[in-house]
XYZ file of N, CA and C in Angstrom:
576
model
N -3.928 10.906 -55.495
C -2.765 11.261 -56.301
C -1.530 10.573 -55.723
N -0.683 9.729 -56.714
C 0.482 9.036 -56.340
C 1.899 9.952 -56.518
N 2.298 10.568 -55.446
C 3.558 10.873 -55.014
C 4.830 10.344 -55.456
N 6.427 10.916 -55.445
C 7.268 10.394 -54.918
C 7.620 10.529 -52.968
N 8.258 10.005 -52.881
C 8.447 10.356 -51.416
C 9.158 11.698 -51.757
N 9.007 12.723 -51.077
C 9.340 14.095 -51.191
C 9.705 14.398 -49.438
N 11.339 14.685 -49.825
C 11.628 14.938 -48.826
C 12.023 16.733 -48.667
N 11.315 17.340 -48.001
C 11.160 18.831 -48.096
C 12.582 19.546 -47.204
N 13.202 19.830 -47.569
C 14.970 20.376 -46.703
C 14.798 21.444 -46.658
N 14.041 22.124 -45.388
C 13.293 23.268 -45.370
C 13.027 23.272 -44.067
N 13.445 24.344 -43.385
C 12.773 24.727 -42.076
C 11.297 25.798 -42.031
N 11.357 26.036 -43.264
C 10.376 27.059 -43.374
C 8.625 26.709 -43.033
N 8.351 27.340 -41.975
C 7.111 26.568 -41.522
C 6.120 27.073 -42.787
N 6.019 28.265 -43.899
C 5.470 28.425 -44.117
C 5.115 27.728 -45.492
N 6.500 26.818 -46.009
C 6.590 26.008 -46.808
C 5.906 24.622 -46.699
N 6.160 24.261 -45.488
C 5.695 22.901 -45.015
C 4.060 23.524 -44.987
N 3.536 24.318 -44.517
C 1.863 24.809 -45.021
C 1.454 24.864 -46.075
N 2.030 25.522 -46.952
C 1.557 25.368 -48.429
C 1.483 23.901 -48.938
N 2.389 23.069 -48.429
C 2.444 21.726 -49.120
C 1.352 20.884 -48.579
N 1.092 21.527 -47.091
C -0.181 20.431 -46.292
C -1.530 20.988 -46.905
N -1.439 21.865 -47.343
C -2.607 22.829 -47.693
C -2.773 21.608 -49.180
N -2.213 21.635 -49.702
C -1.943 20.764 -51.274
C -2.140 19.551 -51.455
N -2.010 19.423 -49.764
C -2.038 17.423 -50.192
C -1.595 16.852 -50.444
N -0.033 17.322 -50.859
C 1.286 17.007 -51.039
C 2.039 16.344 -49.642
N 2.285 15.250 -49.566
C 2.882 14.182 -48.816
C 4.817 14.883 -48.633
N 4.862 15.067 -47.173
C 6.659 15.411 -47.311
C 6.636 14.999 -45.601
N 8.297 15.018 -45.540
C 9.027 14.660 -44.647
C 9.931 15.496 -44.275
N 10.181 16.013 -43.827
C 10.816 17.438 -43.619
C 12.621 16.910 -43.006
N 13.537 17.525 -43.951
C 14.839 16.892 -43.094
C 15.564 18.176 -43.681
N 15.952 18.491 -42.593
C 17.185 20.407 -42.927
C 18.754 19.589 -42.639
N 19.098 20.150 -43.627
C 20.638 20.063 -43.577
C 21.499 21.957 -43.241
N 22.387 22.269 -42.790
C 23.087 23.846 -42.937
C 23.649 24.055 -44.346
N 23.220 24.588 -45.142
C 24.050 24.840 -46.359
C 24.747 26.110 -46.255
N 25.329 26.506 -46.730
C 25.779 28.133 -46.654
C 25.827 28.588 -48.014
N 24.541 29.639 -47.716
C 24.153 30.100 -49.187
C 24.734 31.647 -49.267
N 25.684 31.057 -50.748
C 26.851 31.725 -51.506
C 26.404 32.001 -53.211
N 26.277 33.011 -53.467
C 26.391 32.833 -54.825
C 27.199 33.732 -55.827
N 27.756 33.852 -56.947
C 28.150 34.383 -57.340
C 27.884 35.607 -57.610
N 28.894 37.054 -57.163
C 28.498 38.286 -57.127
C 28.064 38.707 -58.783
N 28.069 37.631 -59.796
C 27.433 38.667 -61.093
C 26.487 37.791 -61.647
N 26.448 36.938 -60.974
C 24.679 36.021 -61.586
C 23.903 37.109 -61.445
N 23.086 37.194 -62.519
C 22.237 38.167 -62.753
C 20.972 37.788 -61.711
N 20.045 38.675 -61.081
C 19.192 38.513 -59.494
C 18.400 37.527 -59.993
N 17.855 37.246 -61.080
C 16.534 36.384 -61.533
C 17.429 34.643 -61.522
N 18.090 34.747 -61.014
C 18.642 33.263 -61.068
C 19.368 32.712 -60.426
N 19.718 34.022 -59.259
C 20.198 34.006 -57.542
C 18.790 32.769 -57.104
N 17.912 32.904 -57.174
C 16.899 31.580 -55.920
C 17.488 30.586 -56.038
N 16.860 30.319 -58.065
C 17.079 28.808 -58.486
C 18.554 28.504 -58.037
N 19.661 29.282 -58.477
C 21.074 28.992 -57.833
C 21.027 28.561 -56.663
N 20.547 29.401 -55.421
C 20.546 28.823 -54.070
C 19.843 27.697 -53.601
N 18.371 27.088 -54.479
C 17.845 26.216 -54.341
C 18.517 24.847 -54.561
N 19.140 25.111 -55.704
C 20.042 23.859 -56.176
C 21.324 23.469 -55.418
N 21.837 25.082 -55.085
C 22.992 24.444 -53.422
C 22.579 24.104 -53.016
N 21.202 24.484 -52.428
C 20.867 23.536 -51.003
C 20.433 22.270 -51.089
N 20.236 21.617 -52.529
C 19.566 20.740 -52.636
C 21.158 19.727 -52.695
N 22.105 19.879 -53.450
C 23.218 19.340 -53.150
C 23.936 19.370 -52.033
N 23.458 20.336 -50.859
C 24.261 20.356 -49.632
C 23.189 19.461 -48.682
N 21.982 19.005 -49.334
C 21.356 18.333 -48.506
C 21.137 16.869 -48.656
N 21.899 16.377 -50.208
C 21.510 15.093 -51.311
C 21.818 13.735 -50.061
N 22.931 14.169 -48.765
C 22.707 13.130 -47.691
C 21.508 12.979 -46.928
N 20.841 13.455 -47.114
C 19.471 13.194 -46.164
C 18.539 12.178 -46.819
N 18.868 12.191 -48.364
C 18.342 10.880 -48.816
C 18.868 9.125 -48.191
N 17.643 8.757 -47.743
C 17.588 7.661 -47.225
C 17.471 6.234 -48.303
N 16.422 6.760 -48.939
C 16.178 5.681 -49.967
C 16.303 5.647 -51.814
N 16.252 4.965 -52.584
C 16.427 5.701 -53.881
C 14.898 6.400 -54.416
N 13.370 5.672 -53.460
C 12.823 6.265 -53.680
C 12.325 7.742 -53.482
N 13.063 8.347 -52.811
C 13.006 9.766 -52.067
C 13.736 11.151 -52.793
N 12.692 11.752 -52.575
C 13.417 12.905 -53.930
C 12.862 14.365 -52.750
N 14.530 14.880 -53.081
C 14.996 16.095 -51.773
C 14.421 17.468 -52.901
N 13.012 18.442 -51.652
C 13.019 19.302 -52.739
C 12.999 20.540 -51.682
N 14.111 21.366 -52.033
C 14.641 22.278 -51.489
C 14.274 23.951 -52.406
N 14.089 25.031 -51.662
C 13.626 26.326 -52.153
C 14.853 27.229 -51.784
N 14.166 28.462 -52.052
C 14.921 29.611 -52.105
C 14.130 31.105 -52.307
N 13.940 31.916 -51.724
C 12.973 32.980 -51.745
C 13.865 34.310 -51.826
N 14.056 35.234 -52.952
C 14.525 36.093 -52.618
C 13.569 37.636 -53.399
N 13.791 38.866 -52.573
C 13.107 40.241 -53.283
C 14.010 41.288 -54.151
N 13.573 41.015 -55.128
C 14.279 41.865 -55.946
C 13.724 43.720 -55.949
N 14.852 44.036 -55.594
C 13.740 45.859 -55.880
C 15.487 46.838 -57.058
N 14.621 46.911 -57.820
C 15.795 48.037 -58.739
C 16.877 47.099 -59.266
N 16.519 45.314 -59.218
C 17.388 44.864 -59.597
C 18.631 44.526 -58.690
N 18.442 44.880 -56.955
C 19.383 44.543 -55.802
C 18.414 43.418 -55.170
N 18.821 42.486 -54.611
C 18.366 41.216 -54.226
C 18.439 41.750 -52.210
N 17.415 41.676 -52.265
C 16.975 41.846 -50.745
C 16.574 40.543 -50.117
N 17.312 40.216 -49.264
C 17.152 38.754 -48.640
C 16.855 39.400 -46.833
N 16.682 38.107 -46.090
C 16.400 38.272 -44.921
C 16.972 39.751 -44.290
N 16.196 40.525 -43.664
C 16.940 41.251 -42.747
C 18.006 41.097 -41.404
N 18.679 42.089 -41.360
C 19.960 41.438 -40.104
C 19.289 42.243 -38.706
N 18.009 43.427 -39.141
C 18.268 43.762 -37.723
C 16.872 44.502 -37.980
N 16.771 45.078 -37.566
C 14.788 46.362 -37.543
C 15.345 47.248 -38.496
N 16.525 48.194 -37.948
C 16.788 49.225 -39.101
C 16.845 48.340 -40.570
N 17.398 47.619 -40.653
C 17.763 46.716 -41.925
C 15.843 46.495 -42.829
N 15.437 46.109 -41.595
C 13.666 45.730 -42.091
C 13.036 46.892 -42.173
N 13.239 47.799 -41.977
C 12.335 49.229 -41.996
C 13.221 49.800 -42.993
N 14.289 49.521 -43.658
C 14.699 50.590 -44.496
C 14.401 49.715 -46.066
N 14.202 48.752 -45.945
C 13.861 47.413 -46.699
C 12.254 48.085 -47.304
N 11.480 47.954 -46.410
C 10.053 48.092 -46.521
C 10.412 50.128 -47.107
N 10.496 50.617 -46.640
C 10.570 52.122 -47.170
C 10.917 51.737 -48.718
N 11.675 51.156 -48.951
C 12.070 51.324 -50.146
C 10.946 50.506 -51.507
N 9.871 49.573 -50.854
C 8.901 49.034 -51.438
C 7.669 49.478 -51.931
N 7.850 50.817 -50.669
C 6.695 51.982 -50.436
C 6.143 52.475 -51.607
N 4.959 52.019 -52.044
C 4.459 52.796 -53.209
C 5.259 52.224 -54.467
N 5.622 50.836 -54.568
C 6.811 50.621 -55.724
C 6.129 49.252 -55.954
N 6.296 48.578 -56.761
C 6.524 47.307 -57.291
C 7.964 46.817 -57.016
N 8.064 45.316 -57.029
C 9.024 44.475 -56.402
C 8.664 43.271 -56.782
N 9.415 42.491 -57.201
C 9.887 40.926 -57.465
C 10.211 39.923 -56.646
N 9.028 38.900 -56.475
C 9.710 37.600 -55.679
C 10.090 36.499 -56.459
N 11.339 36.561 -56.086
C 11.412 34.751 -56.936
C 11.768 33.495 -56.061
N 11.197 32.484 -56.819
C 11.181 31.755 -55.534
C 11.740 30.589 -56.237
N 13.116 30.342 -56.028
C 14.040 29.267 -56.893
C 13.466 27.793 -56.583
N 13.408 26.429 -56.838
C 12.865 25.868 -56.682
C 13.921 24.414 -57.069
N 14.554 22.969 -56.141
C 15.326 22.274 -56.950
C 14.297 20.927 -56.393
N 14.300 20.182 -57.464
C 13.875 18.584 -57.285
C 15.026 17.976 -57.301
N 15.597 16.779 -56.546
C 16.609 16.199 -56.826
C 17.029 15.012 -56.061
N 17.111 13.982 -56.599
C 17.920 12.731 -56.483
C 19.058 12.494 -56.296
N 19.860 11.043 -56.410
C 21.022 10.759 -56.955
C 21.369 10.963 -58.654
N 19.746 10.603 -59.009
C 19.803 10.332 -60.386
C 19.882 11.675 -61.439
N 19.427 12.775 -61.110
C 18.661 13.702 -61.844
C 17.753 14.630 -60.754
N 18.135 16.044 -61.377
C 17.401 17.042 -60.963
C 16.749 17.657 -61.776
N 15.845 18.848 -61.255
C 14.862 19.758 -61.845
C 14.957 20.822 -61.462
N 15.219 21.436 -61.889
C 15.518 23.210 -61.308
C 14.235 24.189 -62.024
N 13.609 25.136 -61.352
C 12.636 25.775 -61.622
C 12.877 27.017 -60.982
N 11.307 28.290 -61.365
C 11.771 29.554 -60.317
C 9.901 30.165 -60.963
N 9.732 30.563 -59.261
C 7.986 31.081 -59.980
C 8.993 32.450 -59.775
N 8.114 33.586 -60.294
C 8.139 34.787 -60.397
C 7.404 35.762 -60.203
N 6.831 36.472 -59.731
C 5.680 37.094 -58.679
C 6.405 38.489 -58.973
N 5.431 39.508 -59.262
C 5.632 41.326 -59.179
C 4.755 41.509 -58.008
N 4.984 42.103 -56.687
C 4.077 42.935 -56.155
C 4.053 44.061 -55.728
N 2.700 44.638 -56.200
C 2.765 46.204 -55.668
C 2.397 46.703 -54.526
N 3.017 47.704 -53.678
C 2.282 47.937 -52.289
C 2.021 49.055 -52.239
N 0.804 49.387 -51.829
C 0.353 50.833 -51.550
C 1.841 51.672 -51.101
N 0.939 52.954 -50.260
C 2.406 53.586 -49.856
C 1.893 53.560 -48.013
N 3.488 53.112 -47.443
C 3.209 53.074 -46.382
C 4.019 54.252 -45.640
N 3.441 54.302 -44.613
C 4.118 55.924 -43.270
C 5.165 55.081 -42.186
N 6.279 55.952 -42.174
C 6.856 55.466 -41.466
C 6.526 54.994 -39.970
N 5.309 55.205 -39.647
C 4.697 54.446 -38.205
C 4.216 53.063 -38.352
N 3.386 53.013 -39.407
C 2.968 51.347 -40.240
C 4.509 50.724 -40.247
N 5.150 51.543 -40.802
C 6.370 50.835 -40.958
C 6.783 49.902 -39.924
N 7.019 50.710 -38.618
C 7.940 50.693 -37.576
C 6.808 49.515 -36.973
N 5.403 50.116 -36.966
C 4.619 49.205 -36.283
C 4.687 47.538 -36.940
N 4.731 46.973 -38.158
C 4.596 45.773 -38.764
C 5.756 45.116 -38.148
N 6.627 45.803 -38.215
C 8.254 45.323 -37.842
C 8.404 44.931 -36.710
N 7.851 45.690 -35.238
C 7.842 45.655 -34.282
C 6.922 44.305 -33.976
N 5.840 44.642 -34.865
C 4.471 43.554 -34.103
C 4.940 42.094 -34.800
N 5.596 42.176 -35.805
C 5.526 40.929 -36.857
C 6.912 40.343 -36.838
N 7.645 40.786 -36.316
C 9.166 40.506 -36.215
C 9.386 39.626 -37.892
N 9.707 40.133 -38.610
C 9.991 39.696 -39.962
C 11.038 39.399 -40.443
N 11.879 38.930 -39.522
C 13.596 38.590 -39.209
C 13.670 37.686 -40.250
N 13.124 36.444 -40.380
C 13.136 35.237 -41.631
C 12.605 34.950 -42.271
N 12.358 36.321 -43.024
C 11.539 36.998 -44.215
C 12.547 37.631 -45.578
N 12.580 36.950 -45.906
C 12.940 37.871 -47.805
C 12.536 38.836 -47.776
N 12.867 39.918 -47.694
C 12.323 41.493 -47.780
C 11.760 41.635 -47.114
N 11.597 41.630 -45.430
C 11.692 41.730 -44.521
C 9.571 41.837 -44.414
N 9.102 40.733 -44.965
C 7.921 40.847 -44.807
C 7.053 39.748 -45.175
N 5.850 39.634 -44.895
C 5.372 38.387 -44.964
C 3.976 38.438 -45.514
N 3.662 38.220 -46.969
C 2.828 38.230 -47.714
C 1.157 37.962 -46.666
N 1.253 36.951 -45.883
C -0.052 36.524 -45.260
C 0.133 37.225 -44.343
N 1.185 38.282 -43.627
C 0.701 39.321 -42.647
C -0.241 40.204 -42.741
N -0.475 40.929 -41.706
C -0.678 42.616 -41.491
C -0.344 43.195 -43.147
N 0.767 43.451 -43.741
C 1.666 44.196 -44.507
C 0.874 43.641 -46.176
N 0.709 42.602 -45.740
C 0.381 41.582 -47.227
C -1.506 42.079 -47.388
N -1.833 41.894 -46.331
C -3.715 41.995 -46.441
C -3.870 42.930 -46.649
N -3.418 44.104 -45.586
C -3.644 45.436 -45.873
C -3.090 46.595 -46.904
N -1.852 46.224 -47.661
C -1.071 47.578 -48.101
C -0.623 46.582 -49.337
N -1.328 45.465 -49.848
C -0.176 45.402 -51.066
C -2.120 45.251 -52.081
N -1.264 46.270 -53.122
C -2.404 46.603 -54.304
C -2.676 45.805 -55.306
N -1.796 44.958 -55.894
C -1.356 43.916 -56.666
C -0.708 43.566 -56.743
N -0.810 41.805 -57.408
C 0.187 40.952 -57.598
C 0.084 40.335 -58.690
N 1.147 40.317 -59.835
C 0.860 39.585 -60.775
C 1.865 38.338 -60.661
N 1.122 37.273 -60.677
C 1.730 35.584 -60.573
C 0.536 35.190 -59.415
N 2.062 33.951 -58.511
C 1.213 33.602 -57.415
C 1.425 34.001 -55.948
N -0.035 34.040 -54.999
C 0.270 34.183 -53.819
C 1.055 33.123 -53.042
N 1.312 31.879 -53.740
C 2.024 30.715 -52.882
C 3.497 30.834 -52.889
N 3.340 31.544 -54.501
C 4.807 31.843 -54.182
C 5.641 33.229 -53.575
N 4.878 34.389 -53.747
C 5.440 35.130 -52.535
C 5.485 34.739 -51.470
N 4.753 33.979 -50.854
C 4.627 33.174 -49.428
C 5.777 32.385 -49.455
N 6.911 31.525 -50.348
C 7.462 30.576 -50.628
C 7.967 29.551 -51.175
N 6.945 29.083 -51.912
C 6.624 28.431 -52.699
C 5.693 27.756 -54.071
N 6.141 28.135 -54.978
C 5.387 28.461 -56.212
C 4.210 26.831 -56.224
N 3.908 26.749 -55.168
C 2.816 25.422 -55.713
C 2.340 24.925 -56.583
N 1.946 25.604 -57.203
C 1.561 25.027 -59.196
C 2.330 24.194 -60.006
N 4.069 25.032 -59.410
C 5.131 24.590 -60.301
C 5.677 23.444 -60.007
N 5.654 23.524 -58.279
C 6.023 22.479 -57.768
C 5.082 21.046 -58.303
N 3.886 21.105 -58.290
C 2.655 19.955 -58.796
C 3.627 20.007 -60.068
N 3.599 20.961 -60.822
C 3.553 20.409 -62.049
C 4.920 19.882 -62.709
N 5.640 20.116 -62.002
C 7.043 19.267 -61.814
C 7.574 18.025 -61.420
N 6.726 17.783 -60.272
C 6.720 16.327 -59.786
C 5.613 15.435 -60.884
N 4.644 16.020 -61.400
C 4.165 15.171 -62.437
C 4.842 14.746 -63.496
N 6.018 15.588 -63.831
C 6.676 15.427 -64.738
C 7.804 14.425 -64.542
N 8.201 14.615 -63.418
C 9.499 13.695 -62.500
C 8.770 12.506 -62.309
N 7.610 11.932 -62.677
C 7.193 10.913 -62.581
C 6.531 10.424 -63.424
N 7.032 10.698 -64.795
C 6.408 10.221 -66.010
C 8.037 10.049 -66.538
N 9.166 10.775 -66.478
C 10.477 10.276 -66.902
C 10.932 8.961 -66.015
């Protein structure tokens, strides 16, 4: 399969896995963006928003014109409040309580982008988790440190194998990255 050069602006190790897992060819180059978004964008369009900052706060890392910067965004929606990384344990344990026995939303914003033209996308993932005790709680948190985690948890953990009941979408993209979309985007970015 013929590629663009895909340059991945992502520290996320678990991103750069999904893509090696795929067979998908990248180069990994992080720029600092500072992700801001507007307090009344509605939550389902907070990722793609942040994906596309970062993809413009990163458009210098392009080296060549053949190289196309593709930058993400992962955030948990519960009740319609956007739960992003935790700041501290209490922050991650009061995070997870509130998932307990509930369904919850990952979206995982998604930008392709050039000098020339971008692509903005977003997978969408419901998952349900059993109900957990506040000792599971304390214990995942403690053992898994889930600090640079979207909702303070990590689909391929402990938390993900054992306690979540269903998921409707994909597992790549609660993990990060909607893989499907991503393939099926760059096929498209390379037929325009």
């Amino acid at each position: 399969m013929k590629y663009p050069t895909i340059i991945l602006a992502s520290k996320s190790p678990r991103r750069s896995y999904l893509l090696e897992q795929a067979a998908i060819p990248f180069t990994v180059r992080t720029a600092d963006v500072e992700e801001i978004y507007p307090d009344d964008l509605p939550a389902l369009e907070v990722a793609p928003y942040l994906a596309k900052l970062k993809a413009k706060g990163s458009l210098h890392l392009l080296e060549t014109e053949d190289e196309v910067l593709l930058t993400a965004d992962s955030v948990v929606i519960i009740d319609g409040v956007i739960y992003g990384k935790p700041k501290d344990r209490a922050e991650a344990i009061a995070t997870i309580e509130k998932m307990s026995g509930r369904m919850h939303t990952v979206v995982t914003g998604c930008c392709l982008m050039n000098r020339q033209r971008e692509m903005v996308f977003s997978g969408v993932s419901d998952v349900y988790f059993n109900e957990l005790s506040r000792s599971e709680i304390e214990w995942y948190v403690d053992e898994c440190q889930p600090f640079d985690k979207a909702g303070a948890y990590g689909i391929q953990e402990w938390i993900g194998l054992a306690k979540i009941r269903k998921i409707v979408g994909t597992y790549p993209n609660i993990m990060g990255l909607p893989v499907d979309l991503v393939y099926e985007h760059l096929m498209a970015w390379m037929k325009e």
